[in-house]
Short mmCIF file of C-alpha atoms and ligand atoms in Angstrom, two decimals:
data_model
loop_
_atom_site.label_atom_id
_atom_site.label_comp_id
_atom_site.label_asym_id
_atom_site.label_seq_id
_atom_site.Cartn_x
_atom_site.Cartn_y
_atom_site.Cartn_z
CA MET U 20 42.77 -79.40 75.60
CA LYS U 21 43.36 -81.82 72.75
CA GLU U 22 45.52 -80.70 69.81
CA LEU U 23 43.71 -78.11 67.70
CA LYS U 24 44.11 -80.32 64.64
CA GLU U 25 42.22 -83.11 66.41
CA LEU U 26 39.36 -80.78 67.28
CA VAL U 27 38.83 -78.98 63.96
CA ARG U 28 36.73 -80.81 61.34
CA PRO U 29 39.12 -82.34 58.77
CA ASN U 30 37.40 -80.60 55.82
CA VAL U 31 37.88 -77.24 57.56
CA TRP U 32 41.46 -78.00 58.55
CA ASN U 33 42.28 -78.86 54.92
CA LEU U 34 40.20 -76.06 53.40
CA LYS U 35 41.79 -73.57 51.07
CA PRO U 36 39.74 -70.43 51.75
CA TYR U 37 38.37 -68.10 49.08
CA SER U 38 40.92 -65.50 48.18
CA SER U 39 39.26 -62.15 47.45
CA ALA U 40 40.66 -59.30 45.39
CA ARG U 41 41.28 -57.43 48.64
CA ASP U 42 43.17 -60.41 50.07
CA GLU U 43 45.48 -60.57 47.08
CA PHE U 44 46.31 -56.90 47.04
CA HIS U 45 46.04 -54.55 49.95
CA GLY U 46 47.60 -51.18 50.26
CA GLU U 47 47.38 -47.85 48.54
CA ALA U 48 47.00 -47.55 44.78
CA SER U 49 45.46 -44.99 42.45
CA VAL U 50 43.61 -47.35 40.15
CA PHE U 51 41.64 -50.34 41.41
CA LEU U 52 40.48 -52.54 38.55
CA ASP U 53 40.66 -55.88 40.34
CA ALA U 54 37.26 -56.49 41.95
CA ASN U 55 34.71 -55.78 39.20
CA GLU U 56 33.37 -52.89 41.25
CA ASN U 57 31.51 -50.00 39.63
CA PRO U 58 33.89 -47.00 39.61
CA TYR U 59 30.99 -44.65 40.42
CA ASN U 60 29.05 -44.08 43.68
CA ALA U 61 32.05 -43.75 46.02
CA PRO U 62 32.57 -44.76 48.77
CA TYR U 63 29.84 -47.43 48.68
CA ASN U 64 31.08 -48.91 45.41
CA ARG U 65 34.06 -50.54 47.13
CA TYR U 66 34.06 -53.84 48.98
CA PRO U 67 34.74 -53.37 52.68
CA ASP U 68 37.95 -54.48 54.40
CA PRO U 69 37.48 -58.27 54.74
CA MET U 70 39.61 -58.37 57.90
CA GLN U 71 38.26 -55.12 59.43
CA TRP U 72 41.73 -54.05 60.58
CA LYS U 73 40.79 -50.52 61.66
CA VAL U 74 37.92 -51.74 63.82
CA LYS U 75 40.11 -54.47 65.30
CA GLU U 76 42.91 -52.03 66.12
CA ARG U 77 40.50 -49.95 68.21
CA ILE U 78 39.07 -53.03 69.92
CA ALA U 79 42.57 -54.41 70.58
CA GLU U 80 43.49 -51.17 72.31
CA ILE U 81 40.33 -51.01 74.42
CA LYS U 82 40.32 -54.70 75.35
CA LYS U 83 44.11 -55.00 75.73
CA VAL U 84 44.50 -57.92 73.35
CA ASP U 85 46.32 -58.38 70.05
CA VAL U 86 44.46 -57.88 66.75
CA LYS U 87 45.30 -61.54 65.99
CA ASN U 88 43.12 -62.56 68.96
CA ILE U 89 40.00 -61.00 67.39
CA LEU U 90 37.35 -62.22 64.97
CA LEU U 91 34.44 -59.91 64.17
CA GLY U 92 31.05 -61.28 63.20
CA ASN U 93 27.64 -60.16 62.03
CA GLY U 94 26.47 -60.10 65.66
CA SER U 95 27.58 -62.80 68.11
CA ASP U 96 25.32 -65.12 66.15
CA GLU U 97 27.99 -65.41 63.48
CA PRO U 98 30.89 -66.55 65.70
CA ILE U 99 28.50 -68.97 67.47
CA ASP U 100 27.66 -70.53 64.11
CA LEU U 101 31.28 -70.43 62.87
CA LEU U 102 32.50 -72.22 66.01
CA ILE U 103 29.96 -74.99 65.50
CA ARG U 104 30.80 -75.33 61.81
CA ALA U 105 34.54 -75.31 62.46
CA PHE U 106 34.56 -77.91 65.23
CA CYS U 107 31.46 -80.10 65.07
CA GLU U 108 30.92 -82.81 62.48
CA PRO U 109 27.12 -82.88 61.95
CA ALA U 110 25.25 -85.80 63.53
CA ARG U 111 28.43 -86.87 65.33
CA ASP U 112 30.28 -84.32 67.47
CA CYS U 113 28.19 -82.87 70.26
CA ILE U 114 27.95 -79.61 72.19
CA LEU U 115 27.55 -79.27 75.96
CA ALA U 116 25.91 -76.25 77.54
CA ILE U 117 24.40 -75.10 80.78
CA ASP U 118 20.60 -74.95 81.06
CA PRO U 119 18.89 -72.49 81.14
CA THR U 120 20.95 -70.24 78.92
CA TYR U 121 20.91 -68.16 75.73
CA GLY U 122 18.67 -69.84 73.13
CA MET U 123 20.88 -69.20 70.09
CA TYR U 124 23.40 -71.91 70.98
CA LYS U 125 20.78 -74.62 70.58
CA VAL U 126 19.27 -73.05 67.46
CA ALA U 127 22.71 -72.83 65.81
CA ALA U 128 23.41 -76.44 66.84
CA ASP U 129 20.06 -77.59 65.43
CA VAL U 130 20.61 -75.75 62.13
CA ASN U 131 23.93 -77.57 61.80
CA ASN U 132 22.42 -80.91 62.89
CA VAL U 133 24.84 -81.08 65.82
CA PRO U 134 23.61 -82.83 68.99
CA TYR U 135 23.16 -80.30 71.81
CA ILE U 136 23.29 -81.48 75.42
CA PRO U 137 21.89 -79.14 78.07
CA VAL U 138 23.10 -79.73 81.63
CA LEU U 139 20.79 -78.31 84.28
CA LEU U 140 22.08 -75.57 86.59
CA ASP U 141 21.34 -75.78 90.32
CA GLU U 142 18.72 -73.70 92.13
CA GLN U 143 21.18 -70.79 92.42
CA PHE U 144 21.72 -71.01 88.64
CA GLN U 145 25.30 -72.22 89.25
CA PHE U 146 27.09 -75.32 87.98
CA LYS U 147 29.79 -77.68 89.19
CA ALA U 148 32.64 -78.33 86.74
CA GLU U 149 32.65 -81.92 87.94
CA ASN U 150 29.03 -82.35 86.79
CA LEU U 151 29.75 -81.07 83.30
CA LEU U 152 33.03 -82.93 82.93
CA SER U 153 31.65 -86.24 84.19
CA HIS U 154 28.72 -86.17 81.74
CA LYS U 155 28.84 -89.31 79.62
CA GLU U 156 29.12 -87.25 76.41
CA ALA U 157 31.75 -84.83 77.79
CA SER U 158 34.79 -86.64 76.39
CA ALA U 159 33.25 -86.67 72.90
CA ALA U 160 32.02 -83.07 73.02
CA LYS U 161 33.91 -80.52 70.93
CA LEU U 162 32.35 -77.33 72.29
CA LEU U 163 31.05 -76.22 75.66
CA PHE U 164 28.98 -73.04 75.97
CA LEU U 165 29.02 -71.04 79.21
CA CYS U 166 27.31 -67.69 79.43
CA SER U 167 28.40 -65.33 82.19
CA PRO U 168 26.56 -63.21 83.20
CA ASN U 169 24.01 -65.76 82.07
CA ASN U 170 20.91 -65.00 80.04
CA PRO U 171 18.07 -65.26 81.13
CA THR U 172 19.10 -65.74 84.77
CA GLY U 173 21.32 -62.65 85.08
CA ASN U 174 23.94 -64.09 87.45
CA SER U 175 27.65 -64.51 86.80
CA LEU U 176 28.85 -68.10 86.86
CA ASN U 177 31.30 -69.16 89.52
CA ARG U 178 34.79 -68.25 88.30
CA GLU U 179 36.58 -71.17 89.89
CA GLU U 180 34.20 -73.63 88.27
CA ILE U 181 34.77 -71.97 84.87
CA ARG U 182 38.54 -72.33 85.42
CA LYS U 183 38.14 -76.01 86.30
CA VAL U 184 36.20 -76.55 83.09
CA LEU U 185 38.86 -74.74 81.06
CA VAL U 186 41.50 -77.06 82.50
CA GLY U 187 39.50 -80.29 82.42
CA PHE U 188 37.57 -80.11 79.15
CA GLY U 189 39.23 -81.57 76.04
CA GLY U 190 37.44 -79.29 73.59
CA ILE U 191 36.79 -75.58 73.17
CA VAL U 192 35.16 -73.63 76.03
CA VAL U 193 33.12 -70.65 74.87
CA VAL U 194 32.48 -68.02 77.56
CA ASP U 195 29.78 -65.66 76.31
CA GLU U 196 30.31 -62.27 77.98
CA ALA U 197 27.59 -60.29 76.19
CA TYR U 198 26.75 -58.59 79.52
CA ILE U 199 30.27 -58.27 80.95
CA ASP U 200 30.21 -54.45 80.99
CA PHE U 201 27.40 -54.54 83.55
CA SER U 202 29.10 -57.15 85.72
CA SER U 203 31.03 -56.78 88.94
CA GLU U 204 33.17 -59.74 87.80
CA PRO U 205 36.20 -59.18 85.56
CA SER U 206 36.27 -60.54 82.00
CA PHE U 207 38.04 -63.77 81.10
CA LEU U 208 39.81 -61.87 78.30
CA SER U 209 42.94 -61.41 80.41
CA GLU U 210 43.20 -65.20 80.68
CA LEU U 211 43.31 -65.95 76.96
CA SER U 212 47.01 -66.80 77.09
CA THR U 213 46.50 -69.09 80.10
CA TYR U 214 43.84 -71.25 78.45
CA PRO U 215 44.46 -72.21 74.80
CA ASN U 216 40.92 -73.63 74.51
CA LEU U 217 39.16 -70.45 75.67
CA VAL U 218 36.94 -68.42 73.33
CA VAL U 219 35.38 -65.26 74.79
CA LEU U 220 32.37 -63.73 73.05
CA GLN U 221 31.44 -60.08 73.47
CA THR U 222 29.21 -57.76 71.47
CA LEU U 223 28.43 -54.13 70.69
CA SER U 224 24.71 -54.95 71.09
CA LYS U 225 24.26 -54.37 74.84
CA ALA U 226 26.38 -51.90 76.86
CA TRP U 227 27.70 -50.34 73.64
CA GLY U 228 24.14 -49.54 72.58
CA SER U 229 24.59 -50.70 68.99
CA ALA U 230 22.49 -53.82 68.41
CA GLY U 231 21.41 -52.32 65.08
CA ILE U 232 24.81 -52.48 63.42
CA ARG U 233 25.32 -56.21 64.15
CA LEU U 234 28.84 -56.45 65.46
CA GLY U 235 29.91 -59.37 67.60
CA MET U 236 33.43 -60.15 68.76
CA ALA U 237 35.16 -63.47 69.37
CA PHE U 238 38.49 -63.47 71.22
CA ALA U 239 40.75 -66.53 71.22
CA SER U 240 44.25 -67.77 70.46
CA PRO U 241 45.59 -66.68 67.04
CA GLU U 242 45.38 -70.34 65.97
CA ILE U 243 41.65 -70.63 66.73
CA ILE U 244 40.98 -67.22 65.16
CA ALA U 245 42.83 -68.32 62.02
CA VAL U 246 40.54 -71.37 61.70
CA LEU U 247 37.42 -69.20 62.04
CA ASN U 248 38.81 -66.69 59.49
CA LYS U 249 39.13 -69.51 56.96
CA ILE U 250 35.40 -70.26 57.01
CA LYS U 251 33.78 -66.85 57.49
CA TYR U 252 32.23 -65.07 54.51
CA PRO U 253 34.94 -62.83 53.04
CA TYR U 254 33.12 -59.51 53.55
CA ASN U 255 31.12 -60.42 56.66
CA ILE U 256 31.08 -56.92 58.22
CA ASN U 257 29.68 -54.31 55.85
CA GLN U 258 31.29 -50.95 55.27
CA LEU U 259 28.60 -48.95 57.10
CA SER U 260 28.93 -51.05 60.25
CA GLN U 261 32.73 -50.84 60.15
CA LYS U 262 32.63 -47.07 59.77
CA TYR U 263 30.09 -46.69 62.55
CA ALA U 264 32.06 -49.01 64.86
CA ILE U 265 35.30 -47.10 64.32
CA ASP U 266 33.56 -43.84 65.32
CA LEU U 267 31.81 -45.45 68.31
CA LEU U 268 35.00 -47.04 69.58
CA GLU U 269 36.75 -43.65 69.45
CA ASN U 270 34.64 -42.62 72.40
CA PRO U 271 34.46 -45.47 74.94
CA SER U 272 33.70 -43.09 77.83
CA LYS U 273 30.14 -42.73 76.50
CA VAL U 274 29.63 -46.41 77.30
CA ASN U 275 30.82 -45.94 80.87
CA GLU U 276 28.25 -43.19 81.34
CA TRP U 277 25.45 -45.39 80.00
CA VAL U 278 26.53 -48.30 82.18
CA GLU U 279 26.66 -46.11 85.26
CA VAL U 280 23.12 -44.82 84.67
CA LEU U 281 21.78 -48.31 83.90
CA LEU U 282 23.34 -49.85 87.00
CA LYS U 283 21.77 -47.15 89.20
CA GLU U 284 18.45 -47.69 87.46
CA ARG U 285 18.80 -51.45 87.92
CA GLU U 286 19.16 -51.06 91.69
CA LYS U 287 16.23 -48.63 91.82
CA LEU U 288 14.09 -51.01 89.76
CA ILE U 289 14.96 -53.94 92.03
CA SER U 290 14.06 -52.04 95.20
CA ARG U 291 10.76 -50.88 93.72
CA LEU U 292 9.88 -54.34 92.40
CA SER U 293 10.59 -55.84 95.80
CA LEU U 294 7.78 -53.73 97.30
CA LEU U 295 5.14 -55.21 95.00
CA PRO U 296 3.02 -58.07 96.39
CA ILE U 297 2.80 -59.77 92.95
CA VAL U 298 6.59 -60.12 92.90
CA LYS U 299 7.58 -63.38 94.59
CA LYS U 300 11.32 -63.36 93.99
CA ILE U 301 13.97 -61.20 92.37
CA TYR U 302 17.07 -63.11 91.31
CA PRO U 303 20.52 -61.56 91.77
CA THR U 304 21.74 -59.96 88.55
CA ASP U 305 25.05 -58.89 87.06
CA ALA U 306 23.46 -57.80 83.75
CA ASN U 307 21.17 -55.05 82.40
CA PHE U 308 18.07 -57.12 83.13
CA VAL U 309 16.41 -58.79 86.08
CA LEU U 310 14.72 -62.16 86.28
CA VAL U 311 11.64 -61.87 88.45
CA LYS U 312 9.32 -64.59 89.72
CA VAL U 313 5.72 -63.41 89.83
CA GLU U 314 2.30 -64.65 90.86
CA ASP U 315 1.07 -65.64 87.38
CA ALA U 316 3.66 -64.99 84.67
CA ASN U 317 1.45 -65.60 81.61
CA LYS U 318 -1.35 -63.44 82.92
CA LEU U 319 0.97 -60.65 84.01
CA TYR U 320 2.85 -60.77 80.71
CA ASN U 321 -0.41 -60.40 78.75
CA TYR U 322 -1.57 -57.61 81.03
CA LEU U 323 1.68 -55.71 80.47
CA VAL U 324 1.35 -56.16 76.69
CA GLU U 325 -2.10 -54.55 76.92
CA GLN U 326 -0.47 -51.65 78.74
CA GLY U 327 2.08 -51.34 75.93
CA VAL U 328 4.93 -52.57 78.13
CA ILE U 329 6.80 -55.54 76.68
CA VAL U 330 8.94 -57.76 78.88
CA ARG U 331 10.17 -61.29 78.15
CA ASN U 332 8.07 -64.18 79.38
CA ARG U 333 10.50 -66.92 80.46
CA THR U 334 8.03 -69.13 82.31
CA ASN U 335 8.52 -72.06 79.92
CA ILE U 336 12.31 -72.13 80.29
CA ALA U 337 14.00 -74.68 82.58
CA LEU U 338 14.11 -73.53 86.26
CA CYS U 339 12.30 -70.29 85.31
CA LEU U 340 8.70 -71.28 86.02
CA GLY U 341 6.70 -68.13 86.77
CA CYS U 342 9.49 -65.81 85.65
CA LEU U 343 9.58 -62.65 83.57
CA ARG U 344 12.84 -61.16 82.34
CA ILE U 345 12.82 -57.38 82.53
CA THR U 346 15.40 -55.23 80.74
CA VAL U 347 16.49 -52.06 82.55
CA GLY U 348 15.28 -49.07 80.53
CA THR U 349 15.39 -45.31 80.93
CA PRO U 350 14.09 -43.84 84.23
CA VAL U 351 10.80 -42.98 82.49
CA GLU U 352 10.41 -46.46 80.99
CA ASN U 353 11.11 -48.13 84.32
CA GLU U 354 8.62 -45.82 86.00
CA THR U 355 5.98 -46.76 83.41
CA LEU U 356 6.62 -50.44 84.11
CA ILE U 357 6.33 -49.99 87.88
CA GLU U 358 3.14 -47.93 87.60
CA SER U 359 1.60 -50.61 85.36
CA LEU U 360 2.60 -53.33 87.79
CA LYS U 361 1.08 -51.42 90.71
CA LYS U 362 -2.23 -51.34 88.89
CA ALA U 363 -2.11 -55.00 87.92
CA ALA U 364 -4.98 -56.89 89.52
CA ILE U 365 -3.83 -60.48 89.29
C1 PLP T 27 22.22 -60.38 73.51
C2 PLP T 27 23.15 -61.52 73.60
C3 PLP T 27 24.17 -61.67 72.67
C4 PLP T 27 24.37 -60.68 71.59
O1 PLP T 27 24.03 -61.15 70.37
P1 PLP T 27 24.36 -60.25 69.09
O2 PLP T 27 24.15 -61.23 67.99
O3 PLP T 27 25.80 -59.82 69.23
O4 PLP T 27 23.43 -59.10 69.09
C5 PLP T 27 25.06 -62.73 72.80
N1 PLP T 27 24.95 -63.59 73.81
C6 PLP T 27 23.99 -63.47 74.73
C7 PLP T 27 23.93 -64.41 75.86
C8 PLP T 27 23.05 -62.45 74.64
O5 PLP T 27 22.08 -62.35 75.56
#
């Protein structure tokens, strides 16, 4: 990794961040007259904690990291955007990523006018570090996005290749672990102190069952987190989401129960799909969805919509010709899907 100062955009490095009322005084007091809040309508009249310390303390405990390693965002979308804005000078610094992968990286790059370079995975949806690192733009790239387990393919990326990239890449390596709770592979979180250029993304949107509250997590060195804190909106996580997250995180065993059920359902779904003649291939998955190659993806997708069953049509994505991405649902929902597929006359 290059020096952090060399990687961060100069305007961000030199930025003096907005200092909110809650930054300038925190602690207990009986009279708060510093933020132009309305004194009525408690507790909603008060600005939320800009640094979300209570939420972070719970996450730090569960994830076995320090609170200084954590940035919370309005979904993972926010840290993805913050990383691009912190490190990539528009129209100059580029981003490398595997292809196919999660669509938001490219959208966030496009919004920021940052060149985005997709590097095709192999037929097993794996990559070689050597291929990424020897790309002609690799030495100029500031960010590299890896997603493991990958969306929409479902597989975990090869750990050794990720390690090689972490060692060989001069910029920041983002490992998006949105689906890590469903995976048989361990998280890269325990390796934060080994790799100063590692950023791990996780979210409450999948295994934690809370996509509606919009809470994404970025884990990295305290130095990288400090840079991101400088440029985030001061009150980026609202009070309702913070409150909800604190309560949810009090009871992590609930998540284990959900994951256990969903993993059983995933295996059941795979074995039932494999019996259907219209299913040509089921790709290995480490996530709460399965990528399935079918006879005629567009036709089958439209048929399922007519039946009121919505899956994701991924046939136009690189290496995914003929593929539908199916999220694992409740036993009843999965049954409905299978019954519809059995009746499909393609
Ligand atoms: C679903 C998903 C996320 C989560 O996004 P949120 O904004 O946190 O809801 C992040 N990364 C990937 C790859 C995903 O599939």
